[in-house]
mmCIF file of C-alpha atoms in Angstrom:
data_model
loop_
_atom_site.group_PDB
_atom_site.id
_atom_site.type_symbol
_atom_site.label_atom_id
_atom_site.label_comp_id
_atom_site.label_asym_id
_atom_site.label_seq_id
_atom_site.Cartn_x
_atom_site.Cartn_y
_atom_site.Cartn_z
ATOM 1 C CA UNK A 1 0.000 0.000 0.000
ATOM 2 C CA UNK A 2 1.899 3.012 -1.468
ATOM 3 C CA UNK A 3 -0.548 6.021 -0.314
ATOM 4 C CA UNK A 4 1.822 8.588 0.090
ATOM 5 C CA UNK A 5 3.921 7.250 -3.515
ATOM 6 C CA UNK A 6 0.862 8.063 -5.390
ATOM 7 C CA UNK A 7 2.003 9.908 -8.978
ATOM 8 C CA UNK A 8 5.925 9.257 -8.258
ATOM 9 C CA UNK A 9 7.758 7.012 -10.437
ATOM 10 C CA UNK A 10 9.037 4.056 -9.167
ATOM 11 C CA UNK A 11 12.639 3.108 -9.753
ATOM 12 C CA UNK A 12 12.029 -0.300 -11.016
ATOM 13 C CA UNK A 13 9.353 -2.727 -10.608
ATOM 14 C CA UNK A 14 10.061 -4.178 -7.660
ATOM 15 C CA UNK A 15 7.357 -5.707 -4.986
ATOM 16 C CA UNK A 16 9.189 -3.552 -2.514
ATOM 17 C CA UNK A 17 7.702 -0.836 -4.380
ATOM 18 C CA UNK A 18 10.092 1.845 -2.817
ATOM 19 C CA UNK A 19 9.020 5.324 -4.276
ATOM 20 C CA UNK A 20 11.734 7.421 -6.101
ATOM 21 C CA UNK A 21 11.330 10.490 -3.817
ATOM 22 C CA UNK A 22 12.067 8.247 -0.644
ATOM 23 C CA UNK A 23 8.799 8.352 0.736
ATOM 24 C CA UNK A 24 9.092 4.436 1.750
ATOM 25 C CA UNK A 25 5.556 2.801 2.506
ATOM 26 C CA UNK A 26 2.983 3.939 3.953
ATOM 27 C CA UNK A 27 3.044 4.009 7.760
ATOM 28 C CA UNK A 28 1.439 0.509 9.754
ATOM 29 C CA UNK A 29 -1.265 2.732 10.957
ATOM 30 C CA UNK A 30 -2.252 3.851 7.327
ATOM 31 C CA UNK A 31 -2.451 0.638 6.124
ATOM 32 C CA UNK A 32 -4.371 -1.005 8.887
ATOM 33 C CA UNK A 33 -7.102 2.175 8.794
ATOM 34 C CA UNK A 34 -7.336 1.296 5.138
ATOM 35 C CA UNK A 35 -8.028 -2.338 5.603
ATOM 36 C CA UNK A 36 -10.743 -1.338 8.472
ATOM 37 C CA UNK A 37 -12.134 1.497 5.907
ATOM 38 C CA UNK A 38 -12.851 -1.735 3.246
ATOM 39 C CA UNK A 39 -14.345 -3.896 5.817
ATOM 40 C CA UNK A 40 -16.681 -1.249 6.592
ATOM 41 C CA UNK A 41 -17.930 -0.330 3.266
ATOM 42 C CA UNK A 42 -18.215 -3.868 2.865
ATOM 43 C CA UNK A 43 -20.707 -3.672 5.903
ATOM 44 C CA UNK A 44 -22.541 -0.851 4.358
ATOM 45 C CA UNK A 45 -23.295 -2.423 1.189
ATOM 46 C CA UNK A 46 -24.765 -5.578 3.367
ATOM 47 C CA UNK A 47 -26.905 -2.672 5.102
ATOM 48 C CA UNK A 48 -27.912 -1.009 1.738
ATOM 49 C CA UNK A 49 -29.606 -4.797 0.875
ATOM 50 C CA UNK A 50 -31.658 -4.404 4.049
ATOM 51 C CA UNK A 51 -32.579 -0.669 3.072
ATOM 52 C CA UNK A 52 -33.769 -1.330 -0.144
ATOM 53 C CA UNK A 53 -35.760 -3.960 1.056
ATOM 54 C CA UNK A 54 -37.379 -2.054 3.605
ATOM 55 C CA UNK A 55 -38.198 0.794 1.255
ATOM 56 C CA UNK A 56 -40.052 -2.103 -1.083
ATOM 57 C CA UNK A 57 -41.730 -3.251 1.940
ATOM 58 C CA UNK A 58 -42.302 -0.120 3.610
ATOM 59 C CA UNK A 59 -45.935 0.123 2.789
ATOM 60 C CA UNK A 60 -46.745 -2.932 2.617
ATOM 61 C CA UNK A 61 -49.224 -3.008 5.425
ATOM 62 C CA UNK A 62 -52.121 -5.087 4.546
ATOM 63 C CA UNK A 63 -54.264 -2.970 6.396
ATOM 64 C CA UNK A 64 -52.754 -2.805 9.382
ATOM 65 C CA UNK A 65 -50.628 -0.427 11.475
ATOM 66 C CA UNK A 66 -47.997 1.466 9.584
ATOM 67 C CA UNK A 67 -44.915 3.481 10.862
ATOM 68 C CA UNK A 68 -47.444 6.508 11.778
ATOM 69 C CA UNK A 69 -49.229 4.256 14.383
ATOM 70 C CA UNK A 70 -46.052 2.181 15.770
ATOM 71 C CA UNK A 71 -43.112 4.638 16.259
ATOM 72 C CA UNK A 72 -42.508 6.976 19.026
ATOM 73 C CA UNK A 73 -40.362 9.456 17.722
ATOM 74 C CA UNK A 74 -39.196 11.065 21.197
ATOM 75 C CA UNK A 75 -37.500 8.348 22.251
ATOM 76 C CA UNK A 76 -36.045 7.534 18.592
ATOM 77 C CA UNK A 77 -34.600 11.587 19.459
ATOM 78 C CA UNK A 78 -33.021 9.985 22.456
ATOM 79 C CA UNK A 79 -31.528 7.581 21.141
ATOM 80 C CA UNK A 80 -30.074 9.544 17.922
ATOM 81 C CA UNK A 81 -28.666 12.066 20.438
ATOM 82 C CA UNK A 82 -27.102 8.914 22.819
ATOM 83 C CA UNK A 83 -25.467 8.078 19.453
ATOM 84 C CA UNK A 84 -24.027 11.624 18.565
ATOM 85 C CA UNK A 85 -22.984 12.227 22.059
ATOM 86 C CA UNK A 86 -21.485 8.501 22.606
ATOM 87 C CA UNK A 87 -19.358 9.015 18.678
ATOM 88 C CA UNK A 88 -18.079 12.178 20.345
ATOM 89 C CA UNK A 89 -16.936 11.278 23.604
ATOM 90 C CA UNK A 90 -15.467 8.081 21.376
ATOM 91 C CA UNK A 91 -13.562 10.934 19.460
ATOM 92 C CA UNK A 92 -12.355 12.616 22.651
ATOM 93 C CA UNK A 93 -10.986 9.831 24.356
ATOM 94 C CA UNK A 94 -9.222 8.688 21.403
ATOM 95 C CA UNK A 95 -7.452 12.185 21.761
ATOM 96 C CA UNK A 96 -6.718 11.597 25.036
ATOM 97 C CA UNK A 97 -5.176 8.199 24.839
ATOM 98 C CA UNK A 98 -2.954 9.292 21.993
ATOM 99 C CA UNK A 99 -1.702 12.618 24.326
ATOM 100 C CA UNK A 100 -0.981 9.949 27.136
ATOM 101 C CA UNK A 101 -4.059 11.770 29.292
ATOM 102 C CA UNK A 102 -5.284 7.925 30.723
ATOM 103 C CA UNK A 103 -7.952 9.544 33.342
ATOM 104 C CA UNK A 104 -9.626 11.318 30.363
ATOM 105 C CA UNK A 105 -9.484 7.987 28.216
ATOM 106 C CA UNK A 106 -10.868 6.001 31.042
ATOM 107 C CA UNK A 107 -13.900 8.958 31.062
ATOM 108 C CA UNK A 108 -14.315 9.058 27.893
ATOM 109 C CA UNK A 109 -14.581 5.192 27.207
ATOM 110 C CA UNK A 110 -17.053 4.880 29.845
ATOM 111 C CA UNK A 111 -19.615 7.605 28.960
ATOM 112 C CA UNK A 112 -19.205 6.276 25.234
ATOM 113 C CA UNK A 113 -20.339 3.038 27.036
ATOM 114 C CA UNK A 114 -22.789 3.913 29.053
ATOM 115 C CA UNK A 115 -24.457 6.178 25.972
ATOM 116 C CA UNK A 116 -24.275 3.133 24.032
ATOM 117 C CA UNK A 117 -25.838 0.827 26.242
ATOM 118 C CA UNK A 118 -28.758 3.324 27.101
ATOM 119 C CA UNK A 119 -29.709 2.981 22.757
ATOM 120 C CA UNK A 120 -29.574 -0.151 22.939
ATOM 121 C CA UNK A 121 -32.144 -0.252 26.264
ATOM 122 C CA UNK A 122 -34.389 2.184 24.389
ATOM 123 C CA UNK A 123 -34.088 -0.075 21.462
ATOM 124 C CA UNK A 124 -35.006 -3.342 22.961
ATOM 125 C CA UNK A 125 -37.926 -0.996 25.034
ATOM 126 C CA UNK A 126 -39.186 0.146 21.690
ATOM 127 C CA UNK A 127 -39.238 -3.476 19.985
ATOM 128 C CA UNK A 128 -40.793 -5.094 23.078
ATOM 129 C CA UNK A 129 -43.046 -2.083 22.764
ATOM 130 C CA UNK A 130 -44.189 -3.448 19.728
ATOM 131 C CA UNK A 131 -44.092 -6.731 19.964
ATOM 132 C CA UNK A 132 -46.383 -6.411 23.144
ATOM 133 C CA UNK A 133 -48.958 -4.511 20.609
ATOM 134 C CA UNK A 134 -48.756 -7.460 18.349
ATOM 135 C CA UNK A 135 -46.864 -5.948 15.999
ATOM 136 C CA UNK A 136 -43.598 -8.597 16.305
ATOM 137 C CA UNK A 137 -41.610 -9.164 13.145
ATOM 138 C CA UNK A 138 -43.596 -12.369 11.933
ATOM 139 C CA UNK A 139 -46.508 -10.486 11.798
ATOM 140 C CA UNK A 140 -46.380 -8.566 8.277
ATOM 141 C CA UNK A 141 -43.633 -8.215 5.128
ATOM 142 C CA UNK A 142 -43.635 -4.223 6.703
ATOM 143 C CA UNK A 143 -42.545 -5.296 9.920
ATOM 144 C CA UNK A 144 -39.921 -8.349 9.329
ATOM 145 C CA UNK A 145 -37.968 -5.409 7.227
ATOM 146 C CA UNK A 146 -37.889 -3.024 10.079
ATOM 147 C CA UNK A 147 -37.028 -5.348 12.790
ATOM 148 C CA UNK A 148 -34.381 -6.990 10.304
ATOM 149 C CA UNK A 149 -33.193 -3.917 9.516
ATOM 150 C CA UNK A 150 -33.348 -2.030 12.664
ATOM 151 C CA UNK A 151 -32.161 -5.160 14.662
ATOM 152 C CA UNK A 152 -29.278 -5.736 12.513
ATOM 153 C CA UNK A 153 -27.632 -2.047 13.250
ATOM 154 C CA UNK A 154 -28.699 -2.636 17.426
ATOM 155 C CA UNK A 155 -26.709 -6.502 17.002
ATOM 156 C CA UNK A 156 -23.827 -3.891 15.647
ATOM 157 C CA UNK A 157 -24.349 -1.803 18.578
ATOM 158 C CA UNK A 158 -23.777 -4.763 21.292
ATOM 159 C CA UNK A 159 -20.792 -6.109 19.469
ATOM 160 C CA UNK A 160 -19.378 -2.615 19.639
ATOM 161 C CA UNK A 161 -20.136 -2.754 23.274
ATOM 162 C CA UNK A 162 -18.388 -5.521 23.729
ATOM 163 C CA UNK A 163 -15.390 -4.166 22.067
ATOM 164 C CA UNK A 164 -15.625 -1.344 23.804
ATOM 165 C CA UNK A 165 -15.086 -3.141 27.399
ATOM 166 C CA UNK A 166 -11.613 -5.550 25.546
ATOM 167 C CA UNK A 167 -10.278 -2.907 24.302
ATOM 168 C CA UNK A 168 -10.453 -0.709 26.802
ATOM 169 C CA UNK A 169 -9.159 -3.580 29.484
ATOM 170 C CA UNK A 170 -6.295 -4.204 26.839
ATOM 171 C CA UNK A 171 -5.013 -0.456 27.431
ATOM 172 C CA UNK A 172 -5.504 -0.834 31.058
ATOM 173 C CA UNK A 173 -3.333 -3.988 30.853
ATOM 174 C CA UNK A 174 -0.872 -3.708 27.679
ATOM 175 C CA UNK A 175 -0.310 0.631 28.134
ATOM 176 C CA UNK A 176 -1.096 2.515 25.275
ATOM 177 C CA UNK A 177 1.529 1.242 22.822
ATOM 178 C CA UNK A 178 1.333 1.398 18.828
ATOM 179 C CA UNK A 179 -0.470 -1.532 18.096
ATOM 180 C CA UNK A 180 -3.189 -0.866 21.085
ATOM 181 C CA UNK A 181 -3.500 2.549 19.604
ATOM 182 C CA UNK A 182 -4.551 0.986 16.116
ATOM 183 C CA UNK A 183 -7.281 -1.359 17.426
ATOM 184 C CA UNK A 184 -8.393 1.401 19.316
ATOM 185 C CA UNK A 185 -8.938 3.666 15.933
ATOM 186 C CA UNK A 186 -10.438 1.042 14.200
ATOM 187 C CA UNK A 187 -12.618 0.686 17.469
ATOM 188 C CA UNK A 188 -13.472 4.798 16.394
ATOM 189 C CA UNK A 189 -14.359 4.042 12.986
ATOM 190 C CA UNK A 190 -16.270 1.574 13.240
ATOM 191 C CA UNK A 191 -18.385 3.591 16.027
ATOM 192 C CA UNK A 192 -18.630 6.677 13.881
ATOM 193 C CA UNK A 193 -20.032 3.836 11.010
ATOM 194 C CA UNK A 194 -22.611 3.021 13.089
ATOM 195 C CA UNK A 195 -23.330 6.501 13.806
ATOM 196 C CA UNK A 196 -23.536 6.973 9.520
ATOM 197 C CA UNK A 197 -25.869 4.361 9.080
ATOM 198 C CA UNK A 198 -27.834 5.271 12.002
ATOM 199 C CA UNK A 199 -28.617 8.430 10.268
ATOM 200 C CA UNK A 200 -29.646 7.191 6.856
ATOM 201 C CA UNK A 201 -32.255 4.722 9.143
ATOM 202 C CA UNK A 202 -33.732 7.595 11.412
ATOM 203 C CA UNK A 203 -34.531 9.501 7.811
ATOM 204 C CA UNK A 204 -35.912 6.602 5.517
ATOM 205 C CA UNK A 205 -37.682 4.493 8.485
ATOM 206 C CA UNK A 206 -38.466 6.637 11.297
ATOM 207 C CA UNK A 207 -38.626 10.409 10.023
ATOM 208 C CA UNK A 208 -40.041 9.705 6.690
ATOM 209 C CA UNK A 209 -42.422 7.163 8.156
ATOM 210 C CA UNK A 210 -44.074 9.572 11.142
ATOM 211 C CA UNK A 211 -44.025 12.509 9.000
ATOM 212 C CA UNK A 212 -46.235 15.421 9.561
ATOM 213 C CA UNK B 1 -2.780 21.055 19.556
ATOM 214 C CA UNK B 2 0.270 19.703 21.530
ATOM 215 C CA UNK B 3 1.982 16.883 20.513
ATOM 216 C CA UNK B 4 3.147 15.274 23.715
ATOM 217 C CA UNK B 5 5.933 13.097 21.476
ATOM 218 C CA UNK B 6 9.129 14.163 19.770
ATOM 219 C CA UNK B 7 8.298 15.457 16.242
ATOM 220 C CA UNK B 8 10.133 12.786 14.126
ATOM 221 C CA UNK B 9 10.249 13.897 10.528
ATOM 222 C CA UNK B 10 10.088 11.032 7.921
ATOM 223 C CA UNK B 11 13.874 10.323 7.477
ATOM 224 C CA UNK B 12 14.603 9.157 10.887
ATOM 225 C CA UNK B 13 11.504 6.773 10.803
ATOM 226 C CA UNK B 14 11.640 2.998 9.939
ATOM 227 C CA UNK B 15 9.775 1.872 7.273
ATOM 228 C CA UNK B 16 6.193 1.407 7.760
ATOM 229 C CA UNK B 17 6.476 3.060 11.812
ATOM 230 C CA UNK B 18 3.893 4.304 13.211
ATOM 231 C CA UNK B 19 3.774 8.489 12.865
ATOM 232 C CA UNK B 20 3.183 10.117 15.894
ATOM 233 C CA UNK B 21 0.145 12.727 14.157
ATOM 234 C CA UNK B 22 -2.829 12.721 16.181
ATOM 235 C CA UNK B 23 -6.086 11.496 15.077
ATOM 236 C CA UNK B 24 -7.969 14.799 14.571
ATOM 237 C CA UNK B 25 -8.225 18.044 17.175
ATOM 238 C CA UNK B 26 -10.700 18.461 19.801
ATOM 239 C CA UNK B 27 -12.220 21.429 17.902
ATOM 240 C CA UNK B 28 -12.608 19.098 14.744
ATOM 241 C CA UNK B 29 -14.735 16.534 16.825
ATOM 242 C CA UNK B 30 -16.795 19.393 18.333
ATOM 243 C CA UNK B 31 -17.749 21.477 15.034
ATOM 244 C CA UNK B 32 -18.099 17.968 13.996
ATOM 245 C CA UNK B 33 -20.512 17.671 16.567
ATOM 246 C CA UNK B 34 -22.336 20.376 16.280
ATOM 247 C CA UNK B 35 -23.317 20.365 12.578
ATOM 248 C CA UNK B 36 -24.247 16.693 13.304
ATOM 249 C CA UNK B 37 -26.588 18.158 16.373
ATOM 250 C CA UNK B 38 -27.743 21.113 13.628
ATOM 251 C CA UNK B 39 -28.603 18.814 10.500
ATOM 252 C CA UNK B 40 -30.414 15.829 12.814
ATOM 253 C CA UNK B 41 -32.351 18.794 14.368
ATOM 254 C CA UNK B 42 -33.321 20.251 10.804
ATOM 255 C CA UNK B 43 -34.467 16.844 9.932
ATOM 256 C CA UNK B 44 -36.886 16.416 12.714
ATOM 257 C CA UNK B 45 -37.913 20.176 12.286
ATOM 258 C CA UNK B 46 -38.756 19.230 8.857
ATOM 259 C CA UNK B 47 -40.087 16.157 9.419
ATOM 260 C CA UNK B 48 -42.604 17.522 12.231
ATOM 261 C CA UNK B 49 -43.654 20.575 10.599
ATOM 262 C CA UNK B 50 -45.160 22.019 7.202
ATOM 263 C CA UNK B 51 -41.758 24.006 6.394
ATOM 264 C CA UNK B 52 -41.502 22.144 3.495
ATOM 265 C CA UNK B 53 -43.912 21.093 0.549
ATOM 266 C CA UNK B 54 -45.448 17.976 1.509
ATOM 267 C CA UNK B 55 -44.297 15.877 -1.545
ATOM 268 C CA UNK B 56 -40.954 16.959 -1.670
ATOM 269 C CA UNK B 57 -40.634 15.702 2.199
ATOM 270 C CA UNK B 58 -38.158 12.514 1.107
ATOM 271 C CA UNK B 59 -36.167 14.889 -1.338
ATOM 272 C CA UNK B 60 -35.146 17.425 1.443
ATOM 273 C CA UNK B 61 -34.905 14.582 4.426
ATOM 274 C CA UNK B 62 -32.312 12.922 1.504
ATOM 275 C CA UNK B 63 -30.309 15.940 1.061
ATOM 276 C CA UNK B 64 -29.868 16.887 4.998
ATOM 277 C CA UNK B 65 -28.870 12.845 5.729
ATOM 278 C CA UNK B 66 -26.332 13.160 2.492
ATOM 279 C CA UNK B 67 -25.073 16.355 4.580
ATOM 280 C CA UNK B 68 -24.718 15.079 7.725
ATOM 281 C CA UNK B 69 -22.696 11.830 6.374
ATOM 282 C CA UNK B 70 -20.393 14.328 4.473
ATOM 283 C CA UNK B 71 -19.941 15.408 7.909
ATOM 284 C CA UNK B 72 -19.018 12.528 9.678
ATOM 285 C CA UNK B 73 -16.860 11.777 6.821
ATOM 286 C CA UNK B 74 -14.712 14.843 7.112
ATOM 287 C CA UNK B 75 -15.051 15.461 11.055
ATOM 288 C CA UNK B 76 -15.087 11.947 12.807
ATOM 289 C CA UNK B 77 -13.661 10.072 10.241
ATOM 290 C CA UNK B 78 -10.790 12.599 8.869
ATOM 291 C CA UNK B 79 -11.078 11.920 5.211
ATOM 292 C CA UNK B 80 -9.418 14.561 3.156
ATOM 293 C CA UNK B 81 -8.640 15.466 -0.298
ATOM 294 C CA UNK B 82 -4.648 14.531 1.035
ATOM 295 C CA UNK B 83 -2.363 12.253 -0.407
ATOM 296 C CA UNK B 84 -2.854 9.348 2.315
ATOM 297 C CA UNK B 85 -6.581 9.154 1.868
ATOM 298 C CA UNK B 86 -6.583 8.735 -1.617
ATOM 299 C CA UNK B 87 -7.097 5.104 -1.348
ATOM 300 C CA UNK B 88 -10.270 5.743 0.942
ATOM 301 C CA UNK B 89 -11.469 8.183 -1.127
ATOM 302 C CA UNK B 90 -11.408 5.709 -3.948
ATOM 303 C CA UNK B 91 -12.728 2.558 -2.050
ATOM 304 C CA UNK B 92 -15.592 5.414 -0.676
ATOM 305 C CA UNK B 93 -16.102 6.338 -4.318
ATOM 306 C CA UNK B 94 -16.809 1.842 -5.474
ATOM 307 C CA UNK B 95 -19.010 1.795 -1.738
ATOM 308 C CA UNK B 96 -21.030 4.521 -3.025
ATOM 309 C CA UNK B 97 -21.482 3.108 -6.699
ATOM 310 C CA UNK B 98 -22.417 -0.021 -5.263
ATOM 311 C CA UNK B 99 -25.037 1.119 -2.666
ATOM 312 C CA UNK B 100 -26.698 3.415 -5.414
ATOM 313 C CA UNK B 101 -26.900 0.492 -7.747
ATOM 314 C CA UNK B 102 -28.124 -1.793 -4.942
ATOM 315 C CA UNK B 103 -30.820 0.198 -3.783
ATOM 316 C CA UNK B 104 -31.993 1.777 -6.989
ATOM 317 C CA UNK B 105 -31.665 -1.314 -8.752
ATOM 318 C CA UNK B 106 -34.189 -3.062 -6.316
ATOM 319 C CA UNK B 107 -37.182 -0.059 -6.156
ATOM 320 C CA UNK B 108 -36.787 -0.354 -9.939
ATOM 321 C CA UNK B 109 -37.341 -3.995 -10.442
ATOM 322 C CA UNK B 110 -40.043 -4.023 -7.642
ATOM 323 C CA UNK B 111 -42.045 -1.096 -9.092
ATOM 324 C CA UNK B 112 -41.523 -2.402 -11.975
ATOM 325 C CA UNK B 113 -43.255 -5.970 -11.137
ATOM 326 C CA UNK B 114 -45.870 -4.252 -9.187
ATOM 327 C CA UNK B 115 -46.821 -2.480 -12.206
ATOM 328 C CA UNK B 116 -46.860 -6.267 -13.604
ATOM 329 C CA UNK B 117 -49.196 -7.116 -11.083
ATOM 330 C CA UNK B 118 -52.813 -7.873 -11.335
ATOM 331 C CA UNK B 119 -55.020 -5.768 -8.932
ATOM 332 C CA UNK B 120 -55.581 -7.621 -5.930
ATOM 333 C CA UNK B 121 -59.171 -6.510 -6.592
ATOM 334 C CA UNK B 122 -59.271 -8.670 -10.017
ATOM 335 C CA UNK B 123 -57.638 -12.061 -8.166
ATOM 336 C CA UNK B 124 -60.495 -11.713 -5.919
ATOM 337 C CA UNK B 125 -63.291 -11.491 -8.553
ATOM 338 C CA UNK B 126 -61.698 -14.566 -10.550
ATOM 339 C CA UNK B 127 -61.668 -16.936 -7.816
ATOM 340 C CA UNK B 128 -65.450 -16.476 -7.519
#
């Protein structure tokens, strides 16, 4: 992975691929960011299946209750501002682990957990919610979309939950060292991912759905 | 923006080392932040209210998520025009091609079929 040898000439065509102005390769943490940055995408084209089949099956009722009667949109604010707020103190503590700051990290870390964890309790609230009003995810073509859908970006949530509590035990144990600080920016992107395709569901399923 | 380590240039660095740039600024992550805070609020403002002309509802909710992932692009995730993110840009670029062709691909062929379809109405009638 030549990033930074992009438009130089190499001096022969070696795998080494050295670039002519000395640039060398790319640094470890370049690389590995790049190889987290596919895997994502990857995730967000499996996500874009699940979109497109909600927005087929979005008004496909039969009748019954559709997004206007089933969503409560205060607590779907709630939760979209746990998420902002929990991506941001992700951000910060990031900072701080990187300027050695360990107090601030520990902070940070924690709210970002504790943020996350109240989504997901809102979450599981709203689908047992629905389920309780008989509208459970066998029940119509509308509603196995949304809690496929839905429930596929909350299963993200929990296993970024659990990340959040080994990675955050691996600094406490292992310091913050080089390769530590590289899971722990993956751990950041692939929060702030969640956080993208959080957005694109609160507009197509939830603010599109209970408009006025 | 203090950089508690020595600055090390790129000659005295090994091959493939870690650099010791931070990832972002505090300020970054809060006018991040806030724009994110700003555009979700628009979106329910819109959403809730008759700002906007009723039928072009999904076309303005569309352009303020678009807006709000550009920011979380550029302010949480730090992807820039530079010459180290050109290979994210690119790979961004392919995610994006294939998401459009996903998702448009699919409300075409289903509209499509659904214009296909026999009225519900008529199936009714014929099994009589």
């Amino acid at each position: 992975m030549t990033a930074k040898a992009s438009g130089t000439e190499f001096t022969d065509g070696s795998a080494q691929m050295t670039a002519a102005d000395g640039a060398g390769p790319a640094p470890v943490r370049i690389v590995v960011a790049y190889g987290f940055w596919i895997f994502l995408l990857s995730d967000i084209i499996m996500f874009s299946a699940l979109f497109a089949t909600y927005a087929v099956m979005s008004g496909r009722t039969a009748g019954g209750p559709g997004p206007q009667d089933l969503f409560e949109l205060r607590s779907v604010a709630i939760e979209t501002l746990c998420l902002l707020l929990s991506s941001y103190t992700c951000g910060l503590g990031l900072l701080a682990v990187e300027r050695r700051r360990m107090t601030y990290f520990y902070l940070s870390f924690g709210l970002t957990f504790a943020l996350g964890a109240a989504f997901l309790g809102l979450e599981i609230a709203e689908f047992a919610r629905m389920t309780g009003m008989g509208a459970g995810p066998s029940r119509r073509a509308f509603l196995s979309s949304f809690f496929s859908l839905v429930g596929l970006h909350g299963v993200h949530i929990s296993v970024g939950l659990i990340w959040i509590v080994f990675i955050t035990a691996q600094v406490a144990v292992r310091g913050p060292r080089d390769f530590v600080l590289r899971r722990l920016r993956c751990f950041s992107l692939f929060w702030h991912a969640l956080d993208i395709i959080w957005i694109a569901l609160l507009s197509l399923v939830y603010l599109a759905g209970v408009s006025a | 923006m203090t950089n508690s380590g020595s600055k090390s240039t790129t000659a005295d660095r090994a091959p493939g080392a870690d650099d010791e740039a931070p990832s972002g600024s505090i300020a970054s992550y809060t006018v991040g932040f806030v724009f994110a805070l700003l555009l979700t609020g628009a979106s329910f403002l819109v959403s809730q209210s008759h700002l906007l002309w009723a039928p072009g509802l999904p076309v303005g909710l569309a352009v303020l998520a678009i807006a709000q992932m550009g920011v979380h692009l550029v302010f949480f995730f730090h992807l820039s025009s530079g010459p180290d993110n050109t290979n994210n840009v690119l790979a961004l670029a392919f995610g994006v091609l294939i998401v459009a062709l996903v998702v448009s691909g699919s409300l075409w062929i289903m509209s499509n079929l659904d214009l296909n379809m026999m009225p519900s109405s008529v199936i009714m009638e014929m099994r009589h």
